[in-house]
PDB file of C-alpha atoms in Angstrom:
ATOM      1  CA  MET A  18     -13.497   0.633  25.037  1.00 77.00           C
ATOM      2  CA  THR A  19     -13.357   2.371  21.675  1.00 80.00           C
ATOM      3  CA  PHE A  20     -10.724   1.697  19.049  1.00 81.00           C
ATOM      4  CA  ALA A  21      -9.876   4.180  16.310  1.00 81.00           C
ATOM      5  CA  LEU A  22      -8.895   2.925  12.887  1.00 82.00           C
ATOM      6  CA  ASP A  23      -5.745   4.593  11.628  1.00 85.00           C
ATOM      7  CA  HIS A  24      -5.304   2.845   8.290  1.00 91.00           C
ATOM      8  CA  VAL A  25      -5.831  -0.376   6.373  1.00 94.00           C
ATOM      9  CA  VAL A  26      -2.959  -1.893   4.382  1.00 97.00           C
ATOM     10  CA  ILE A  27      -3.213  -3.916   1.167  1.00 98.00           C
ATOM     11  CA  ASN A  28       0.008  -5.666   0.149  1.00 98.00           C
ATOM     12  CA  THR A  29       0.392  -5.652  -3.628  1.00 98.00           C
ATOM     13  CA  LEU A  30       3.878  -7.229  -3.619  1.00 98.00           C
ATOM     14  CA  PHE A  31       5.203  -6.586  -7.176  1.00 97.00           C
ATOM     15  CA  ASP A  32       1.773  -5.705  -8.706  1.00 98.00           C
ATOM     16  CA  MET A  33       1.511  -2.051  -7.633  1.00 98.00           C
ATOM     17  CA  ASP A  34       0.704  -0.745 -11.129  1.00 98.00           C
ATOM     18  CA  ARG A  35      -2.177  -3.197 -11.530  1.00 98.00           C
ATOM     19  CA  ALA A  36      -3.513  -2.528  -8.016  1.00 98.00           C
ATOM     20  CA  ALA A  37      -3.322   1.255  -8.442  1.00 98.00           C
ATOM     21  CA  ALA A  38      -5.106   1.060 -11.803  1.00 98.00           C
ATOM     22  CA  LEU A  39      -7.860  -1.088 -10.304  1.00 98.00           C
ATOM     23  CA  MET A  40      -8.381   1.311  -7.385  1.00 98.00           C
ATOM     24  CA  SER A  41      -8.563   4.238  -9.823  1.00 98.00           C
ATOM     25  CA  GLN A  42     -11.107   2.365 -11.968  1.00 98.00           C
ATOM     26  CA  LEU A  43     -13.179   1.825  -8.809  1.00 98.00           C
ATOM     27  CA  GLY A  44     -13.285   5.605  -8.363  1.00 98.00           C
ATOM     28  CA  PHE A  45     -10.660   6.137  -5.673  1.00 98.00           C
ATOM     29  CA  THR A  46      -8.155   8.986  -5.903  1.00 98.00           C
ATOM     30  CA  LEU A  47      -4.629   7.884  -5.084  1.00 98.00           C
ATOM     31  CA  THR A  48      -1.729   9.977  -3.877  1.00 98.00           C
ATOM     32  CA  PRO A  49       1.380  10.010  -6.057  1.00 98.00           C
ATOM     33  CA  ARG A  50       3.575   6.960  -5.561  1.00 98.00           C
ATOM     34  CA  GLY A  51       5.769   7.100  -2.483  1.00 98.00           C
ATOM     35  CA  TYR A  52       9.221   5.548  -2.320  1.00 97.00           C
ATOM     36  CA  HIS A  53      10.677   4.367   0.985  1.00 96.00           C
ATOM     37  CA  SER A  54      14.387   3.946   1.706  1.00 95.00           C
ATOM     38  CA  LEU A  55      13.528   0.598   3.360  1.00 95.00           C
ATOM     39  CA  GLY A  56      12.692  -0.829  -0.076  1.00 97.00           C
ATOM     40  CA  SER A  57       8.955  -0.399  -0.483  1.00 98.00           C
ATOM     41  CA  ILE A  58       6.560   1.784  -2.468  1.00 98.00           C
ATOM     42  CA  ASN A  59       3.032   2.957  -1.735  1.00 98.00           C
ATOM     43  CA  HIS A  60      -0.058   4.877  -2.736  1.00 98.00           C
ATOM     44  CA  LEU A  61      -2.607   6.200  -0.254  1.00 98.00           C
ATOM     45  CA  VAL A  62      -6.355   6.658  -0.541  1.00 97.00           C
ATOM     46  CA  MET A  63      -7.165   9.442   1.911  1.00 96.00           C
ATOM     47  CA  PHE A  64     -10.433   9.674   3.818  1.00 93.00           C
ATOM     48  CA  GLU A  65     -11.506  12.251   6.382  1.00 90.00           C
ATOM     49  CA  HIS A  66      -9.961  10.592   9.449  1.00 87.00           C
ATOM     50  CA  ASP A  67      -8.063   7.573   8.122  1.00 92.00           C
ATOM     51  CA  TYR A  68      -6.635   6.100   4.956  1.00 95.00           C
ATOM     52  CA  LEU A  69      -6.079   2.977   2.917  1.00 97.00           C
ATOM     53  CA  GLU A  70      -2.502   2.152   1.951  1.00 98.00           C
ATOM     54  CA  LEU A  71      -1.443   0.121  -1.046  1.00 98.00           C
ATOM     55  CA  ILE A  72       2.055  -1.087  -0.247  1.00 98.00           C
ATOM     56  CA  GLY A  73       4.333  -2.993  -2.564  1.00 98.00           C
ATOM     57  CA  LEU A  74       7.851  -3.665  -3.697  1.00 98.00           C
ATOM     58  CA  PRO A  75       9.787  -1.834  -6.390  1.00 97.00           C
ATOM     59  CA  SER A  76      11.245  -3.706  -9.330  1.00 94.00           C
ATOM     60  CA  GLY A  77      14.803  -3.283 -10.508  1.00 92.00           C
ATOM     61  CA  THR A  78      16.442  -2.985  -7.083  1.00 93.00           C
ATOM     62  CA  ASP A  79      18.153  -5.251  -4.594  1.00 91.00           C
ATOM     63  CA  VAL A  80      16.703  -3.314  -1.637  1.00 94.00           C
ATOM     64  CA  LEU A  81      13.366  -4.933  -0.776  1.00 97.00           C
ATOM     65  CA  ARG A  82      11.500  -4.442   2.481  1.00 97.00           C
ATOM     66  CA  LYS A  83      11.586  -7.864   4.122  1.00 97.00           C
ATOM     67  CA  ASP A  84       8.306  -7.639   6.078  1.00 97.00           C
ATOM     68  CA  VAL A  85       6.403  -6.724   2.903  1.00 97.00           C
ATOM     69  CA  LEU A  86       8.173  -9.419   0.876  1.00 97.00           C
ATOM     70  CA  GLU A  87       7.342 -12.103   3.448  1.00 97.00           C
ATOM     71  CA  SER A  88       3.693 -11.060   3.931  1.00 97.00           C
ATOM     72  CA  PRO A  89       0.915 -12.466   1.766  1.00 97.00           C
ATOM     73  CA  ARG A  90      -0.672 -10.451  -1.000  1.00 97.00           C
ATOM     74  CA  GLY A  91      -3.882  -8.766   0.071  1.00 97.00           C
ATOM     75  CA  LEU A  92      -5.298  -7.251   3.231  1.00 95.00           C
ATOM     76  CA  ASN A  93      -2.794  -7.050   6.066  1.00 86.00           C
TER      77      ASN A  93
END
């Protein structure tokens, strides 16, 4: 049986700016920041057939995505 990898998620919680800067310094190109109505934000690093997603929480709002908030920082 073969499994295809769709994407890998890194939870940055409230440290999206720091995580995005680090990924850029490592040489990755990030998509512009995405904003989700569920209360999360993201950047993607696109590869040929899959991608890496930095996901985090916006500051200055009461709408926060619960599953992201309750997950640990790091690889999910």
